[in-house]
Amino acid sequence: MAEERNYTVGFYRLKKAYTHGFSISPEGVLYLERGEGHFLVLGVFNSYRKGYAWGRLHFQAELPKGSICIVRGFAVEGEEAAQEINGYLLDNSGSYGEKKQYFIHLGELESVNHSDILLYKLAGQYLFLSLEILGEGEGCIKDMVLYNPGDNFMQTFPEIYQEPGGFFHRYMSVFSTLYFEMGQAMEGMETYLDVNLAPDFMLPNLARWLGIDIPQGLLEENTFRKFLREAYDLNRRKGTKEAMSRIVELMLGVKPVIVEG
């Protein structure tokens, strides 16, 4: 099986990219700014292998109705040439129109309105990708990942069916996408059960599993997490003075004075 080398396009890679008409959130989401021109050039990807056949690009696109999403790409050999091209494409002094024409001129790939794109026709150690959105309105691009070799599914079939970019390959890539997305969700499943890492919307569910009903929004997030960390022990001591005192302290931030009559 081919070595798997995946590239997640997150905040830091996007900050180093050339962008026009996009804003970047700390979560690594590209938001469309006002206007019609939206263009992204990602910094060079290095496979560290000559003649490397690239895999698959996948992202989530939430775009205005009627907009067009165009992904272009090409691959080259030679570190010196790759660095020169990378320097030009990421130079903020150049116009995005010039960079767009560069991709059109050299591009070996152009994909329109697809968020799951096979890159097998691109062969070379260094890969360059651009993304253009034509249209106006609110929208975003997120969860961008470059998968290599792209389809581990294909490694399970006889060699005769493993032709890169063939009909069977394109057909199976649909199921491969579902498989990867399911795998990513399962890899992060444990965070939903960790009081320190779970998203805030999961906190009421964690509380209910302990027999405690606290509606969403009743407590500040930090207070809710502190309470859940001690909930099991407090539940064992429920009805006692110590438990009541600790609950009040956790909820209000003040240790109560209990006067017994």
PDB file of C-alpha atoms in Angstrom:
ATOM      1  CA  MET A   1       0.000   0.000   0.000  1.00  0.00           C
ATOM      2  CA  ALA A   2       1.304   3.460  -0.895  1.00  0.00           C
ATOM      3  CA  GLU A   3       2.551   5.672   1.922  1.00  0.00           C
ATOM      4  CA  GLU A   4      -0.187   7.984   3.140  1.00  0.00           C
ATOM      5  CA  ARG A   5       0.765  11.659   3.323  1.00  0.00           C
ATOM      6  CA  ASN A   6      -2.142  14.012   3.996  1.00  0.00           C
ATOM      7  CA  TYR A   7      -1.976  17.807   4.129  1.00  0.00           C
ATOM      8  CA  THR A   8      -4.551  19.703   6.178  1.00  0.00           C
ATOM      9  CA  VAL A   9      -4.999  23.252   4.930  1.00  0.00           C
ATOM     10  CA  GLY A  10      -5.524  25.070   8.206  1.00  0.00           C
ATOM     11  CA  PHE A  11      -5.029  28.566   9.563  1.00  0.00           C
ATOM     12  CA  TYR A  12      -1.222  28.730   9.348  1.00  0.00           C
ATOM     13  CA  ARG A  13      -1.012  27.439   5.786  1.00  0.00           C
ATOM     14  CA  LEU A  14      -3.768  29.838   4.730  1.00  0.00           C
ATOM     15  CA  LYS A  15      -1.986  32.786   6.368  1.00  0.00           C
ATOM     16  CA  LYS A  16       1.049  32.039   4.188  1.00  0.00           C
ATOM     17  CA  ALA A  17      -1.086  31.694   1.052  1.00  0.00           C
ATOM     18  CA  TYR A  18      -1.964  34.406  -1.454  1.00  0.00           C
ATOM     19  CA  THR A  19      -5.561  35.505  -0.955  1.00  0.00           C
ATOM     20  CA  HIS A  20      -7.734  38.069  -2.672  1.00  0.00           C
ATOM     21  CA  GLY A  21     -11.309  38.664  -1.584  1.00  0.00           C
ATOM     22  CA  PHE A  22     -11.116  36.224   1.340  1.00  0.00           C
ATOM     23  CA  SER A  23     -10.804  36.663   5.087  1.00  0.00           C
ATOM     24  CA  ILE A  24      -9.369  33.879   7.254  1.00  0.00           C
ATOM     25  CA  SER A  25     -10.803  32.886  10.622  1.00  0.00           C
ATOM     26  CA  PRO A  26      -8.646  31.436  13.448  1.00  0.00           C
ATOM     27  CA  GLU A  27     -10.366  28.097  12.746  1.00  0.00           C
ATOM     28  CA  GLY A  28      -8.937  28.072   9.225  1.00  0.00           C
ATOM     29  CA  VAL A  29     -12.179  28.958   7.432  1.00  0.00           C
ATOM     30  CA  LEU A  30     -12.080  31.125   4.299  1.00  0.00           C
ATOM     31  CA  TYR A  31     -14.933  33.639   4.247  1.00  0.00           C
ATOM     32  CA  LEU A  32     -15.921  35.505   1.108  1.00  0.00           C
ATOM     33  CA  GLU A  33     -15.495  39.252   1.416  1.00  0.00           C
ATOM     34  CA  ARG A  34     -17.651  41.788  -0.397  1.00  0.00           C
ATOM     35  CA  GLY A  35     -17.084  41.990  -4.117  1.00  0.00           C
ATOM     36  CA  GLU A  36     -16.906  39.516  -6.968  1.00  0.00           C
ATOM     37  CA  GLY A  37     -13.216  38.557  -7.048  1.00  0.00           C
ATOM     38  CA  HIS A  38     -12.209  35.723  -4.708  1.00  0.00           C
ATOM     39  CA  PHE A  39      -8.896  34.010  -5.391  1.00  0.00           C
ATOM     40  CA  LEU A  40      -6.608  31.735  -3.368  1.00  0.00           C
ATOM     41  CA  VAL A  41      -3.159  30.353  -4.158  1.00  0.00           C
ATOM     42  CA  LEU A  42      -1.820  27.808  -1.701  1.00  0.00           C
ATOM     43  CA  GLY A  43       1.879  27.576  -1.032  1.00  0.00           C
ATOM     44  CA  VAL A  44       3.749  24.773  -2.770  1.00  0.00           C
ATOM     45  CA  PHE A  45       3.186  21.192  -1.594  1.00  0.00           C
ATOM     46  CA  ASN A  46       6.319  19.034  -1.575  1.00  0.00           C
ATOM     47  CA  SER A  47       5.910  15.261  -1.897  1.00  0.00           C
ATOM     48  CA  TYR A  48       9.686  14.659  -1.627  1.00  0.00           C
ATOM     49  CA  ARG A  49       9.390  12.234  -4.564  1.00  0.00           C
ATOM     50  CA  LYS A  50      10.132  12.868  -8.217  1.00  0.00           C
ATOM     51  CA  GLY A  51       7.303  11.983 -10.579  1.00  0.00           C
ATOM     52  CA  TYR A  52       4.858  11.764  -7.692  1.00  0.00           C
ATOM     53  CA  ALA A  53       1.216  11.188  -8.703  1.00  0.00           C
ATOM     54  CA  TRP A  54      -0.882  13.384  -6.440  1.00  0.00           C
ATOM     55  CA  GLY A  55      -4.070  12.108  -4.832  1.00  0.00           C
ATOM     56  CA  ARG A  56      -7.251  13.974  -4.059  1.00  0.00           C
ATOM     57  CA  LEU A  57      -8.339  17.417  -2.862  1.00  0.00           C
ATOM     58  CA  HIS A  58     -11.430  17.661  -0.699  1.00  0.00           C
ATOM     59  CA  PHE A  59     -13.123  20.635   0.983  1.00  0.00           C
ATOM     60  CA  GLN A  60     -16.495  21.870   2.176  1.00  0.00           C
ATOM     61  CA  ALA A  61     -18.010  24.753   0.202  1.00  0.00           C
ATOM     62  CA  GLU A  62     -20.934  26.869   1.381  1.00  0.00           C
ATOM     63  CA  LEU A  63     -21.359  29.351  -1.446  1.00  0.00           C
ATOM     64  CA  PRO A  64     -23.978  31.825  -2.680  1.00  0.00           C
ATOM     65  CA  LYS A  65     -26.522  30.510  -5.147  1.00  0.00           C
ATOM     66  CA  GLY A  66     -25.301  30.751  -8.713  1.00  0.00           C
ATOM     67  CA  SER A  67     -21.626  31.133  -7.819  1.00  0.00           C
ATOM     68  CA  ILE A  68     -18.894  29.143  -9.564  1.00  0.00           C
ATOM     69  CA  CYS A  69     -15.970  27.439  -7.831  1.00  0.00           C
ATOM     70  CA  ILE A  70     -12.896  26.723  -9.976  1.00  0.00           C
ATOM     71  CA  VAL A  71      -9.867  24.744  -8.806  1.00  0.00           C
ATOM     72  CA  ARG A  72      -6.748  24.779 -10.981  1.00  0.00           C
ATOM     73  CA  GLY A  73      -3.460  23.016 -10.487  1.00  0.00           C
ATOM     74  CA  PHE A  74      -0.168  21.881 -11.941  1.00  0.00           C
ATOM     75  CA  ALA A  75       2.898  19.964 -10.788  1.00  0.00           C
ATOM     76  CA  VAL A  76       6.583  20.553 -11.536  1.00  0.00           C
ATOM     77  CA  GLU A  77       9.957  18.974 -10.895  1.00  0.00           C
ATOM     78  CA  GLY A  78      13.051  20.703  -9.573  1.00  0.00           C
ATOM     79  CA  GLU A  79      13.437  22.550  -6.285  1.00  0.00           C
ATOM     80  CA  GLU A  80      14.835  25.722  -7.841  1.00  0.00           C
ATOM     81  CA  ALA A  81      11.961  26.056 -10.312  1.00  0.00           C
ATOM     82  CA  ALA A  82       9.402  25.279  -7.607  1.00  0.00           C
ATOM     83  CA  GLN A  83      10.798  27.928  -5.265  1.00  0.00           C
ATOM     84  CA  GLU A  84      10.834  30.528  -8.034  1.00  0.00           C
ATOM     85  CA  ILE A  85       7.214  29.777  -8.968  1.00  0.00           C
ATOM     86  CA  ASN A  86       6.170  29.742  -5.321  1.00  0.00           C
ATOM     87  CA  GLY A  87       7.792  33.116  -4.698  1.00  0.00           C
ATOM     88  CA  TYR A  88       5.967  34.663  -7.644  1.00  0.00           C
ATOM     89  CA  LEU A  89       2.566  33.180  -6.820  1.00  0.00           C
ATOM     90  CA  LEU A  90       2.667  34.183  -3.143  1.00  0.00           C
ATOM     91  CA  ASP A  91       3.976  37.696  -3.802  1.00  0.00           C
ATOM     92  CA  ASN A  92       1.275  40.092  -2.611  1.00  0.00           C
ATOM     93  CA  SER A  93       2.497  42.856  -4.920  1.00  0.00           C
ATOM     94  CA  GLY A  94       1.184  41.035  -8.001  1.00  0.00           C
ATOM     95  CA  SER A  95      -2.444  41.163  -9.097  1.00  0.00           C
ATOM     96  CA  TYR A  96      -4.667  38.154  -8.730  1.00  0.00           C
ATOM     97  CA  GLY A  97      -5.544  38.448 -12.420  1.00  0.00           C
ATOM     98  CA  GLU A  98      -1.908  37.785 -13.369  1.00  0.00           C
ATOM     99  CA  LYS A  99      -1.707  34.788 -11.055  1.00  0.00           C
ATOM    100  CA  LYS A 100      -4.971  33.445 -12.420  1.00  0.00           C
ATOM    101  CA  GLN A 101      -3.617  33.663 -15.975  1.00  0.00           C
ATOM    102  CA  TYR A 102      -0.454  31.889 -14.824  1.00  0.00           C
ATOM    103  CA  PHE A 103      -2.532  28.927 -13.645  1.00  0.00           C
ATOM    104  CA  ILE A 104      -4.613  28.958 -16.825  1.00  0.00           C
ATOM    105  CA  HIS A 105      -1.441  28.955 -18.934  1.00  0.00           C
ATOM    106  CA  LEU A 106       0.419  26.256 -16.983  1.00  0.00           C
ATOM    107  CA  GLY A 107      -2.538  24.455 -15.487  1.00  0.00           C
ATOM    108  CA  GLU A 108      -2.854  20.755 -16.158  1.00  0.00           C
ATOM    109  CA  LEU A 109      -6.081  20.625 -14.162  1.00  0.00           C
ATOM    110  CA  GLU A 110      -9.248  22.714 -14.091  1.00  0.00           C
ATOM    111  CA  SER A 111     -12.226  21.525 -12.058  1.00  0.00           C
ATOM    112  CA  VAL A 112     -15.479  23.494 -11.944  1.00  0.00           C
ATOM    113  CA  ASN A 113     -18.007  23.257  -9.100  1.00  0.00           C
ATOM    114  CA  HIS A 114     -16.508  20.159  -7.498  1.00  0.00           C
ATOM    115  CA  SER A 115     -15.390  19.915  -3.881  1.00  0.00           C
ATOM    116  CA  ASP A 116     -13.861  16.456  -4.255  1.00  0.00           C
ATOM    117  CA  ILE A 117     -11.229  16.485  -6.977  1.00  0.00           C
ATOM    118  CA  LEU A 118      -8.959  13.722  -8.256  1.00  0.00           C
ATOM    119  CA  LEU A 119      -5.436  14.991  -8.937  1.00  0.00           C
ATOM    120  CA  TYR A 120      -3.937  11.861 -10.488  1.00  0.00           C
ATOM    121  CA  LYS A 121      -3.127  13.539 -13.790  1.00  0.00           C
ATOM    122  CA  LEU A 122      -0.781  15.889 -11.912  1.00  0.00           C
ATOM    123  CA  ALA A 123       2.632  14.218 -11.700  1.00  0.00           C
ATOM    124  CA  GLY A 124       5.655  15.925 -10.184  1.00  0.00           C
ATOM    125  CA  GLN A 125       7.385  16.445  -6.863  1.00  0.00           C
ATOM    126  CA  TYR A 126       5.917  19.918  -6.304  1.00  0.00           C
ATOM    127  CA  LEU A 127       2.214  20.746  -6.514  1.00  0.00           C
ATOM    128  CA  PHE A 128       0.537  24.140  -6.934  1.00  0.00           C
ATOM    129  CA  LEU A 129      -3.188  24.724  -6.433  1.00  0.00           C
ATOM    130  CA  SER A 130      -5.458  27.731  -6.816  1.00  0.00           C
ATOM    131  CA  LEU A 131      -9.117  28.229  -5.993  1.00  0.00           C
ATOM    132  CA  GLU A 132     -11.362  30.887  -7.499  1.00  0.00           C
ATOM    133  CA  ILE A 133     -14.938  31.808  -6.602  1.00  0.00           C
ATOM    134  CA  LEU A 134     -16.968  33.713  -9.178  1.00  0.00           C
ATOM    135  CA  GLY A 135     -20.016  35.315  -7.637  1.00  0.00           C
ATOM    136  CA  GLU A 136     -21.059  37.673  -4.891  1.00  0.00           C
ATOM    137  CA  GLY A 137     -22.586  37.074  -1.489  1.00  0.00           C
ATOM    138  CA  GLU A 138     -21.850  35.384   1.811  1.00  0.00           C
ATOM    139  CA  GLY A 139     -20.127  32.014   1.839  1.00  0.00           C
ATOM    140  CA  CYS A 140     -17.105  30.072   2.990  1.00  0.00           C
ATOM    141  CA  ILE A 141     -14.601  27.340   2.163  1.00  0.00           C
ATOM    142  CA  LYS A 142     -13.524  25.061   5.013  1.00  0.00           C
ATOM    143  CA  ASP A 143     -12.066  21.673   5.989  1.00  0.00           C
ATOM    144  CA  MET A 144      -9.673  21.561   3.043  1.00  0.00           C
ATOM    145  CA  VAL A 145      -7.495  18.443   2.954  1.00  0.00           C
ATOM    146  CA  LEU A 146      -5.098  17.098   0.340  1.00  0.00           C
ATOM    147  CA  TYR A 147      -5.152  13.296   0.529  1.00  0.00           C
ATOM    148  CA  ASN A 148      -2.294  11.187  -0.776  1.00  0.00           C
ATOM    149  CA  PRO A 149      -2.396   8.619  -2.279  1.00  0.00           C
ATOM    150  CA  GLY A 150      -6.025   9.735  -2.297  1.00  0.00           C
ATOM    151  CA  ASP A 151      -7.947   6.470  -2.382  1.00  0.00           C
ATOM    152  CA  ASN A 152      -6.867   3.680  -0.084  1.00  0.00           C
ATOM    153  CA  PHE A 153     -10.004   1.914  -1.299  1.00  0.00           C
ATOM    154  CA  MET A 154      -8.282   1.320  -4.626  1.00  0.00           C
ATOM    155  CA  GLN A 155      -5.449  -0.586  -2.972  1.00  0.00           C
ATOM    156  CA  THR A 156      -7.923  -3.319  -2.005  1.00  0.00           C
ATOM    157  CA  PHE A 157      -8.936  -4.099  -5.610  1.00  0.00           C
ATOM    158  CA  PRO A 158      -7.017  -6.198  -8.156  1.00  0.00           C
ATOM    159  CA  GLU A 159      -4.353  -4.247 -10.028  1.00  0.00           C
ATOM    160  CA  ILE A 160      -6.376  -4.245 -13.248  1.00  0.00           C
ATOM    161  CA  TYR A 161      -8.938  -1.970 -11.553  1.00  0.00           C
ATOM    162  CA  GLN A 162      -6.390   0.460 -10.095  1.00  0.00           C
ATOM    163  CA  GLU A 163      -5.925   2.672 -13.161  1.00  0.00           C
ATOM    164  CA  PRO A 164      -5.584   6.261 -11.832  1.00  0.00           C
ATOM    165  CA  GLY A 165      -8.361   8.508 -13.072  1.00  0.00           C
ATOM    166  CA  GLY A 166     -10.263   5.713 -14.818  1.00  0.00           C
ATOM    167  CA  PHE A 167     -14.037   5.352 -14.642  1.00  0.00           C
ATOM    168  CA  PHE A 168     -13.920   2.834 -11.804  1.00  0.00           C
ATOM    169  CA  HIS A 169     -11.493   5.047  -9.898  1.00  0.00           C
ATOM    170  CA  ARG A 170     -13.718   8.109 -10.255  1.00  0.00           C
ATOM    171  CA  TYR A 171     -16.778   6.081  -9.286  1.00  0.00           C
ATOM    172  CA  MET A 172     -15.148   4.668  -6.144  1.00  0.00           C
ATOM    173  CA  SER A 173     -13.832   8.085  -5.110  1.00  0.00           C
ATOM    174  CA  VAL A 174     -17.400   8.992  -4.099  1.00  0.00           C
ATOM    175  CA  PHE A 175     -17.433   6.190  -1.535  1.00  0.00           C
ATOM    176  CA  SER A 176     -13.850   6.943  -0.572  1.00  0.00           C
ATOM    177  CA  THR A 177     -14.893  10.482   0.351  1.00  0.00           C
ATOM    178  CA  LEU A 178     -17.646   9.166   2.611  1.00  0.00           C
ATOM    179  CA  TYR A 179     -15.169   6.744   4.163  1.00  0.00           C
ATOM    180  CA  PHE A 180     -12.615   9.478   4.902  1.00  0.00           C
ATOM    181  CA  GLU A 181     -15.230  11.822   6.377  1.00  0.00           C
ATOM    182  CA  MET A 182     -16.572   9.043   8.582  1.00  0.00           C
ATOM    183  CA  GLY A 183     -13.043   8.184   9.676  1.00  0.00           C
ATOM    184  CA  GLN A 184     -12.288  11.795  10.572  1.00  0.00           C
ATOM    185  CA  ALA A 185     -15.479  12.016  12.627  1.00  0.00           C
ATOM    186  CA  MET A 186     -14.644   8.793  14.456  1.00  0.00           C
ATOM    187  CA  GLU A 187     -11.070   9.913  15.143  1.00  0.00           C
ATOM    188  CA  GLY A 188     -12.413  12.926  17.017  1.00  0.00           C
ATOM    189  CA  MET A 189     -15.192  11.053  18.802  1.00  0.00           C
ATOM    190  CA  GLU A 190     -13.307  10.779  22.090  1.00  0.00           C
ATOM    191  CA  THR A 191     -13.240  14.565  22.432  1.00  0.00           C
ATOM    192  CA  TYR A 192     -17.041  14.569  22.753  1.00  0.00           C
ATOM    193  CA  LEU A 193     -16.717  12.490  25.920  1.00  0.00           C
ATOM    194  CA  ASP A 194     -13.952  14.567  27.503  1.00  0.00           C
ATOM    195  CA  VAL A 195     -15.226  17.326  29.798  1.00  0.00           C
ATOM    196  CA  ASN A 196     -12.194  19.476  28.965  1.00  0.00           C
ATOM    197  CA  LEU A 197     -12.397  19.070  25.168  1.00  0.00           C
ATOM    198  CA  ALA A 198     -16.077  18.515  24.375  1.00  0.00           C
ATOM    199  CA  PRO A 199     -17.894  21.246  22.389  1.00  0.00           C
ATOM    200  CA  ASP A 200     -20.125  23.404  24.570  1.00  0.00           C
ATOM    201  CA  PHE A 201     -23.304  21.949  23.039  1.00  0.00           C
ATOM    202  CA  MET A 202     -22.321  18.523  24.404  1.00  0.00           C
ATOM    203  CA  LEU A 203     -22.075  19.642  28.033  1.00  0.00           C
ATOM    204  CA  PRO A 204     -25.826  19.283  28.844  1.00  0.00           C
ATOM    205  CA  ASN A 205     -25.704  15.749  27.407  1.00  0.00           C
ATOM    206  CA  LEU A 206     -22.748  14.824  29.607  1.00  0.00           C
ATOM    207  CA  ALA A 207     -24.650  16.201  32.594  1.00  0.00           C
ATOM    208  CA  ARG A 208     -27.793  14.200  31.746  1.00  0.00           C
ATOM    209  CA  TRP A 209     -25.744  11.008  31.558  1.00  0.00           C
ATOM    210  CA  LEU A 210     -24.904  11.673  35.203  1.00  0.00           C
ATOM    211  CA  GLY A 211     -28.560  12.229  36.059  1.00  0.00           C
ATOM    212  CA  ILE A 212     -28.270  16.031  36.188  1.00  0.00           C
ATOM    213  CA  ASP A 213     -30.529  18.255  34.082  1.00  0.00           C
ATOM    214  CA  ILE A 214     -28.884  21.628  33.382  1.00  0.00           C
ATOM    215  CA  PRO A 215     -30.302  23.494  30.353  1.00  0.00           C
ATOM    216  CA  GLN A 216     -27.953  24.953  27.743  1.00  0.00           C
ATOM    217  CA  GLY A 217     -27.024  28.546  28.599  1.00  0.00           C
ATOM    218  CA  LEU A 218     -27.885  28.377  32.303  1.00  0.00           C
ATOM    219  CA  LEU A 219     -24.220  28.333  33.308  1.00  0.00           C
ATOM    220  CA  GLU A 220     -21.155  29.920  31.784  1.00  0.00           C
ATOM    221  CA  GLU A 221     -19.079  27.384  29.881  1.00  0.00           C
ATOM    222  CA  ASN A 222     -16.117  27.399  32.298  1.00  0.00           C
ATOM    223  CA  THR A 223     -18.442  27.026  35.291  1.00  0.00           C
ATOM    224  CA  PHE A 224     -20.285  24.172  33.582  1.00  0.00           C
ATOM    225  CA  ARG A 225     -17.029  22.316  32.920  1.00  0.00           C
ATOM    226  CA  LYS A 226     -15.836  22.790  36.505  1.00  0.00           C
ATOM    227  CA  PHE A 227     -19.129  21.418  37.777  1.00  0.00           C
ATOM    228  CA  LEU A 228     -18.995  18.379  35.479  1.00  0.00           C
ATOM    229  CA  ARG A 229     -15.453  17.532  36.594  1.00  0.00           C
ATOM    230  CA  GLU A 230     -16.752  17.086  40.131  1.00  0.00           C
ATOM    231  CA  ALA A 231     -20.277  15.918  39.314  1.00  0.00           C
ATOM    232  CA  TYR A 232     -19.626  12.211  39.847  1.00  0.00           C
ATOM    233  CA  ASP A 233     -18.133  12.735  43.292  1.00  0.00           C
ATOM    234  CA  LEU A 234     -20.855  15.231  44.243  1.00  0.00           C
ATOM    235  CA  ASN A 235     -23.530  12.799  43.103  1.00  0.00           C
ATOM    236  CA  ARG A 236     -22.134  10.186  45.481  1.00  0.00           C
ATOM    237  CA  ARG A 237     -22.391  12.676  48.352  1.00  0.00           C
ATOM    238  CA  LYS A 238     -25.714  14.253  47.398  1.00  0.00           C
ATOM    239  CA  GLY A 239     -27.848  15.402  50.295  1.00  0.00           C
ATOM    240  CA  THR A 240     -24.848  16.123  52.511  1.00  0.00           C
ATOM    241  CA  LYS A 241     -23.787  19.521  53.795  1.00  0.00           C
ATOM    242  CA  GLU A 242     -20.420  19.219  52.060  1.00  0.00           C
ATOM    243  CA  ALA A 243     -22.008  18.491  48.686  1.00  0.00           C
ATOM    244  CA  MET A 244     -24.466  21.388  48.950  1.00  0.00           C
ATOM    245  CA  SER A 245     -21.686  23.756  49.978  1.00  0.00           C
ATOM    246  CA  ARG A 246     -19.482  22.711  47.064  1.00  0.00           C
ATOM    247  CA  ILE A 247     -22.323  23.020  44.519  1.00  0.00           C
ATOM    248  CA  VAL A 248     -23.095  26.572  45.656  1.00  0.00           C
ATOM    249  CA  GLU A 249     -19.400  27.442  45.499  1.00  0.00           C
ATOM    250  CA  LEU A 250     -19.069  26.046  41.974  1.00  0.00           C
ATOM    251  CA  MET A 251     -22.212  27.785  40.734  1.00  0.00           C
ATOM    252  CA  LEU A 252     -21.735  31.194  42.376  1.00  0.00           C
ATOM    253  CA  GLY A 253     -17.998  31.340  42.949  1.00  0.00           C
ATOM    254  CA  VAL A 254     -18.476  32.058  46.661  1.00  0.00           C
ATOM    255  CA  LYS A 255     -18.113  29.573  49.490  1.00  0.00           C
ATOM    256  CA  PRO A 256     -21.342  29.669  51.525  1.00  0.00           C
ATOM    257  CA  VAL A 257     -21.681  29.841  55.277  1.00  0.00           C
ATOM    258  CA  ILE A 258     -24.101  27.163  56.418  1.00  0.00           C
ATOM    259  CA  VAL A 259     -25.870  27.693  59.725  1.00  0.00           C
ATOM    260  CA  GLU A 260     -27.478  24.572  61.096  1.00  0.00           C
ATOM    261  CA  GLY A 261     -30.475  25.044  63.359  1.00  0.00           C
TER     262      GLY A 261
END
